[in-house]
Amino acid sequence: MKKTLIALALTLGSGLALAESQPVTLVLTDDDTMTQGIALVLANQMQEQGAQVSILLCDQAGDLALKNAGGEPLKPNNVTPAQLLDGAIKKGATASVCALYLPNTGHQPEDLKEGIIPAKPAEMGRALLEPNRKAFTF
């Protein structure tokens, strides 16, 4: 019994350490409010579990990065994807728009919310190739 408890403690401890140091990139392109919402709910949950979250917004999802981003609130918490993005950033997530977003939408860097920057392809490519990084696309 004692050996089982020690093994369980070691397993739980190593899982916690993994979450605390786990770099995660979330690539969000979908324009569907529920898809954006669940992606950002999961980003926030990963952060709460200690992951280092980086969010890349492109295509229609890039609109979430704009200062005037609104949207329909989602139940059960009545928050918009834009508010979920703001929450993740406030908790330390990094966020950027893909390099194609600004030149193809007519928006300028000053249209972006504070803390959101245009991604640099070389840096993003390098980050995505990190051996322990997990990437999720929505």
Coordinates of N, CA and C in Angstrom, one line a residue:
M1 N 0.8 -1.2 0.0 CA 0.0 0.0 0.0 C 0.9 1.3 0.0
K2 N 1.9 1.2 0.8 CA 2.8 2.4 0.9 C 3.5 2.6 -0.4
K3 N 3.9 1.6 -1.1 CA 4.6 1.7 -2.4 C 3.6 2.3 -3.4
T4 N 2.4 1.9 -3.4 CA 1.4 2.4 -4.3 C 1.2 3.9 -4.1
L5 N 1.1 4.3 -2.8 CA 0.9 5.7 -2.5 C 2.1 6.6 -3.0
I6 N 3.3 6.0 -2.8 CA 4.5 6.7 -3.2 C 4.5 6.8 -4.8
A7 N 4.2 5.7 -5.4 CA 4.1 5.8 -6.9 C 3.1 6.8 -7.4
L8 N 1.9 6.8 -6.7 CA 0.8 7.7 -7.1 C 1.3 9.2 -6.9
A9 N 2.0 9.4 -5.8 CA 2.4 10.8 -5.5 C 3.5 11.2 -6.5
L10 N 4.4 10.3 -6.9 CA 5.4 10.6 -7.9 C 4.7 10.9 -9.3
T11 N 3.7 10.1 -9.6 CA 3.0 10.3 -10.9 C 2.3 11.6 -10.9
L12 N 1.6 11.9 -9.9 CA 0.9 13.2 -9.8 C 1.8 14.4 -9.8
G13 N 2.9 14.2 -9.1 CA 3.9 15.3 -9.0 C 4.5 15.6 -10.4
S14 N 4.9 14.5 -11.1 CA 5.5 14.7 -12.4 C 4.5 15.3 -13.4
G15 N 3.2 14.9 -13.3 CA 2.2 15.5 -14.1 C 2.0 17.0 -13.9
L16 N 2.1 17.4 -12.6 CA 2.0 18.8 -12.3 C 3.2 19.6 -12.8
A17 N 4.3 19.0 -12.7 CA 5.6 19.6 -13.2 C 5.5 19.8 -14.7
L18 N 4.9 18.8 -15.4 CA 4.8 18.9 -16.9 C 3.9 20.0 -17.2
A19 N 2.7 20.1 -16.6 CA 1.8 21.2 -16.9 C 2.4 22.6 -16.6
E20 N 3.2 22.7 -15.5 CA 3.7 24.0 -15.2 C 4.8 24.4 -16.2
S21 N 5.4 23.5 -16.9 CA 6.4 23.9 -17.8 C 6.0 23.7 -19.3
Q22 N 4.8 23.3 -19.5 CA 4.4 22.9 -20.9 C 4.1 24.1 -21.7
P23 N 4.9 24.4 -22.8 CA 4.6 25.5 -23.7 C 3.5 25.0 -24.7
V24 N 2.5 25.8 -24.9 CA 1.4 25.5 -25.8 C 1.1 26.6 -26.8
T25 N 0.9 26.3 -28.0 CA 0.5 27.2 -29.0 C -0.9 26.9 -29.5
L26 N -1.8 27.8 -29.4 CA -3.1 27.7 -29.9 C -3.3 28.5 -31.2
V27 N -3.6 27.9 -32.3 CA -3.8 28.6 -33.6 C -5.2 28.6 -33.8
L28 N -5.8 29.8 -33.9 CA -7.2 30.0 -34.0 C -7.5 30.8 -35.3
T29 N -8.3 30.1 -36.2 CA -8.6 30.8 -37.5 C -10.1 30.8 -37.7
D30 N -10.9 30.0 -37.1 CA -12.3 29.8 -37.3 C -13.1 31.1 -36.9
D31 N -14.1 31.4 -37.7 CA -14.9 32.5 -37.4 C -16.2 32.2 -36.6
D32 N -16.4 30.9 -36.3 CA -17.5 30.5 -35.5 C -17.4 30.9 -34.1
T33 N -18.4 31.6 -33.5 CA -18.3 32.0 -32.1 C -18.1 30.9 -31.1
M34 N -18.8 29.8 -31.3 CA -18.6 28.7 -30.3 C -17.2 28.1 -30.4
T35 N -16.7 27.9 -31.7 CA -15.4 27.4 -31.8 C -14.3 28.3 -31.2
Q36 N -14.5 29.6 -31.4 CA -13.5 30.5 -30.8 C -13.7 30.5 -29.3
G37 N -14.9 30.4 -28.8 CA -15.1 30.4 -27.4 C -14.5 29.2 -26.7
I38 N -14.7 28.0 -27.3 CA -14.1 26.8 -26.6 C -12.6 26.8 -26.7
A39 N -12.1 27.2 -27.8 CA -10.6 27.3 -28.0 C -10.0 28.2 -26.9
L40 N -10.7 29.3 -26.6 CA -10.2 30.3 -25.6 C -10.5 29.8 -24.2
V41 N -11.6 29.1 -24.0 CA -11.9 28.5 -22.7 C -10.8 27.5 -22.4
L42 N -10.4 26.7 -23.3 CA -9.3 25.7 -23.1 C -8.0 26.4 -22.9
A43 N -7.7 27.5 -23.6 CA -6.5 28.2 -23.4 C -6.4 28.7 -22.0
N44 N -7.5 29.2 -21.5 CA -7.5 29.7 -20.1 C -7.4 28.6 -19.1
Q45 N -8.0 27.4 -19.4 CA -7.9 26.3 -18.5 C -6.4 25.8 -18.5
M46 N -5.8 25.7 -19.6 CA -4.4 25.3 -19.7 C -3.5 26.2 -18.9
Q47 N -3.8 27.5 -19.0 CA -3.0 28.5 -18.2 C -3.2 28.2 -16.7
E48 N -4.5 28.0 -16.3 CA -4.8 27.7 -14.9 C -4.0 26.5 -14.4
Q49 N -3.7 25.6 -15.3 CA -3.0 24.4 -14.9 C -1.5 24.5 -15.1
G50 N -1.1 25.7 -15.4 CA 0.4 26.0 -15.4 C 1.0 26.1 -16.7
A51 N 0.3 25.9 -17.8 CA 0.9 25.9 -19.1 C 1.3 27.4 -19.5
Q52 N 2.3 27.5 -20.4 CA 2.7 28.8 -21.0 C 2.0 28.8 -22.3
V53 N 1.0 29.6 -22.4 CA 0.1 29.7 -23.6 C 0.5 30.8 -24.6
S54 N 0.6 30.5 -25.8 CA 0.8 31.4 -26.9 C -0.4 31.3 -27.9
I55 N -1.0 32.4 -28.2 CA -2.2 32.3 -29.1 C -1.9 33.0 -30.4
L56 N -2.1 32.3 -31.5 CA -1.9 32.9 -32.9 C -3.3 33.0 -33.5
L57 N -3.7 34.2 -33.9 CA -5.0 34.5 -34.5 C -4.8 34.8 -36.0
C58 N -5.6 34.2 -36.8 CA -5.5 34.4 -38.2 C -6.8 34.3 -38.9
D59 N -6.9 34.8 -40.1 CA -8.2 34.8 -40.8 C -9.3 35.5 -40.0
Q60 N -10.5 35.0 -40.0 CA -11.5 35.7 -39.3 C -11.3 35.8 -37.8
A61 N -10.6 34.9 -37.2 CA -10.3 34.9 -35.8 C -9.4 36.1 -35.4
G62 N -8.7 36.6 -36.4 CA -7.8 37.8 -36.2 C -8.6 39.0 -35.7
D63 N -9.9 39.0 -36.1 CA -10.8 40.1 -35.6 C -10.9 40.2 -34.1
L64 N -10.6 39.1 -33.4 CA -10.7 39.1 -31.9 C -9.6 40.0 -31.4
A65 N -8.5 40.3 -32.1 CA -7.4 41.1 -31.7 C -7.6 42.5 -31.8
L66 N -8.7 42.9 -32.5 CA -9.0 44.4 -32.7 C -9.5 45.0 -31.4
K67 N -9.1 46.3 -31.3 CA -9.6 47.1 -30.1 C -11.1 47.1 -29.9
N68 N -11.8 47.1 -31.0 CA -13.3 47.2 -31.0 C -14.0 45.8 -31.1
A69 N -13.2 44.7 -30.8 CA -13.8 43.4 -30.9 C -15.0 43.3 -29.9
G70 N -16.0 42.7 -30.4 CA -17.2 42.5 -29.6 C -17.6 41.1 -29.7
G71 N -18.8 40.9 -30.2 CA -19.3 39.5 -30.3 C -20.5 39.2 -29.4
E72 N -21.0 38.0 -29.7 CA -22.2 37.5 -28.9 C -21.7 36.8 -27.7
P73 N -22.2 37.1 -26.5 CA -21.8 36.3 -25.3 C -22.3 34.9 -25.4
L74 N -21.5 34.0 -24.9 CA -21.7 32.6 -24.9 C -22.1 32.1 -23.5
K75 N -23.1 31.3 -23.4 CA -23.6 30.7 -22.2 C -22.6 29.6 -21.8
P76 N -22.4 29.2 -20.6 CA -23.2 29.6 -19.4 C -22.6 30.9 -18.7
N77 N -21.5 31.4 -19.1 CA -20.9 32.5 -18.3 C -21.1 33.8 -19.0
N78 N -21.8 33.9 -20.1 CA -22.1 35.1 -20.8 C -20.9 36.0 -21.0
V79 N -19.9 35.3 -21.7 CA -18.6 36.1 -22.1 C -18.4 35.8 -23.6
T80 N -17.8 36.8 -24.2 CA -17.5 36.7 -25.6 C -16.1 36.1 -25.8
P81 N -15.9 35.6 -27.0 CA -14.5 35.1 -27.3 C -13.5 36.2 -27.1
A82 N -13.8 37.4 -27.4 CA -12.9 38.6 -27.2 C -12.6 38.8 -25.7
Q83 N -13.6 38.6 -24.9 CA -13.4 38.7 -23.4 C -12.5 37.6 -22.9
L84 N -12.7 36.4 -23.5 CA -11.9 35.2 -23.1 C -10.4 35.4 -23.5
L85 N -10.2 36.0 -24.7 CA -8.9 36.3 -25.1 C -8.2 37.4 -24.2
D86 N -9.0 38.4 -23.8 CA -8.5 39.4 -22.9 C -8.1 38.8 -21.6
G87 N -8.9 37.9 -21.1 CA -8.6 37.2 -19.8 C -7.3 36.4 -19.9
A88 N -7.1 35.7 -21.0 CA -5.9 34.9 -21.1 C -4.7 35.8 -21.2
I89 N -4.8 36.9 -21.9 CA -3.6 37.8 -21.9 C -3.3 38.4 -20.5
K90 N -4.4 38.8 -19.8 CA -4.2 39.3 -18.5 C -3.5 38.3 -17.6
K91 N -3.7 37.0 -17.8 CA -3.1 36.0 -17.0 C -1.7 35.5 -17.5
G92 N -1.2 36.2 -18.6 CA 0.1 36.0 -19.0 C 0.3 35.3 -20.4
A93 N -0.8 35.0 -21.1 CA -0.7 34.4 -22.4 C -0.1 35.5 -23.3
T94 N 0.6 35.0 -24.3 CA 1.0 35.9 -25.4 C 0.0 35.7 -26.6
A95 N -0.2 36.8 -27.3 CA -1.2 36.7 -28.4 C -0.6 37.5 -29.6
S96 N -0.8 37.0 -30.8 CA -0.4 37.7 -32.0 C -1.4 37.4 -33.1
V97 N -1.3 38.2 -34.1 CA -2.1 38.0 -35.3 C -1.1 37.4 -36.3
C98 N -1.5 36.5 -37.2 CA -0.6 36.0 -38.2 C -0.1 37.1 -39.1
A99 N 1.1 36.8 -39.7 CA 1.7 37.8 -40.6 C 0.9 38.2 -41.8
L100 N -0.1 37.4 -42.1 CA -1.0 37.7 -43.3 C -2.2 38.6 -42.9
Y101 N -2.5 38.6 -41.6 CA -3.8 39.3 -41.2 C -3.8 40.7 -41.5
L102 N -2.9 41.5 -41.0 CA -3.0 43.0 -41.2 C -2.9 43.4 -42.7
P103 N -1.9 42.9 -43.5 CA -1.9 43.3 -44.9 C -3.1 42.9 -45.7
N104 N -3.8 41.9 -45.3 CA -4.9 41.4 -46.1 C -6.3 41.8 -45.6
T105 N -6.3 42.5 -44.5 CA -7.6 43.0 -44.0 C -7.7 44.5 -44.0
G106 N -6.6 45.2 -44.3 CA -6.6 46.7 -44.3 C -6.4 47.3 -42.9
H107 N -6.3 46.4 -41.9 CA -6.0 46.9 -40.5 C -4.6 47.3 -40.3
Q108 N -4.3 48.1 -39.3 CA -3.0 48.5 -39.0 C -2.6 48.0 -37.6
P109 N -1.3 48.0 -37.3 CA -0.9 47.5 -36.0 C -1.6 48.3 -34.8
E110 N -1.8 49.6 -35.1 CA -2.5 50.4 -34.0 C -3.9 50.0 -33.8
D111 N -4.5 49.2 -34.7 CA -5.9 48.8 -34.5 C -6.0 47.6 -33.5
L112 N -4.8 47.0 -33.2 CA -4.8 45.8 -32.3 C -4.8 46.2 -30.8
K113 N -5.4 45.4 -30.0 CA -5.5 45.6 -28.6 C -4.0 45.6 -28.1
E114 N -3.9 46.3 -26.9 CA -2.6 46.4 -26.3 C -2.1 45.0 -26.0
G115 N -0.8 44.7 -26.3 CA -0.2 43.4 -26.0 C -0.3 42.4 -27.1
I116 N -1.1 42.7 -28.1 CA -1.2 41.8 -29.3 C -0.4 42.4 -30.4
I117 N 0.5 41.6 -31.0 CA 1.4 42.1 -32.0 C 1.3 41.2 -33.3
P118 N 1.8 41.7 -34.4 CA 1.9 40.9 -35.6 C 3.0 39.8 -35.4
A119 N 2.7 38.6 -35.7 CA 3.6 37.5 -35.5 C 4.7 37.6 -36.6
K120 N 5.9 37.1 -36.2 CA 7.0 37.0 -37.2 C 7.1 35.6 -37.6
P121 N 6.9 35.2 -38.9 CA 7.0 33.8 -39.3 C 8.2 33.0 -38.8
A122 N 9.4 33.6 -38.9 CA 10.6 32.9 -38.4 C 10.5 32.5 -37.0
E123 N 10.1 33.5 -36.1 CA 9.9 33.2 -34.7 C 8.8 32.2 -34.4
M124 N 7.7 32.3 -35.1 CA 6.6 31.4 -34.9 C 7.0 30.0 -35.3
G125 N 7.6 29.9 -36.5 CA 8.1 28.6 -37.0 C 9.0 27.9 -36.0
R126 N 10.0 28.7 -35.5 CA 10.9 28.2 -34.5 C 10.2 27.7 -33.3
A127 N 9.3 28.4 -32.8 CA 8.5 28.1 -31.6 C 7.7 26.8 -31.8
L128 N 7.1 26.7 -32.9 CA 6.3 25.5 -33.2 C 7.2 24.2 -33.4
L129 N 8.4 24.4 -33.6 CA 9.3 23.2 -33.8 C 10.0 22.8 -32.4
E130 N 9.7 23.6 -31.4 CA 10.3 23.2 -30.1 C 9.8 21.8 -29.7
P131 N 10.7 20.9 -29.3 CA 10.3 19.5 -29.1 C 9.2 19.3 -28.1
N132 N 9.1 20.1 -27.0 CA 8.1 19.8 -26.0 C 6.9 20.7 -26.1
R133 N 6.8 21.5 -27.2 CA 5.6 22.3 -27.4 C 4.4 21.5 -28.0
K134 N 3.3 21.8 -27.5 CA 2.1 21.2 -28.0 C 1.4 22.3 -28.8
A135 N 0.8 22.0 -30.0 CA 0.1 22.9 -30.8 C -1.3 22.4 -31.1
F136 N -2.3 23.3 -31.0 CA -3.7 23.0 -31.2 C -4.3 24.0 -32.2
T137 N -5.1 23.5 -33.1 CA -5.7 24.4 -34.1 C -7.2 24.3 -34.0
F138 N -7.8 25.5 -34.1 CA -9.2 25.6 -34.1 C -9.7 26.5 -35.3

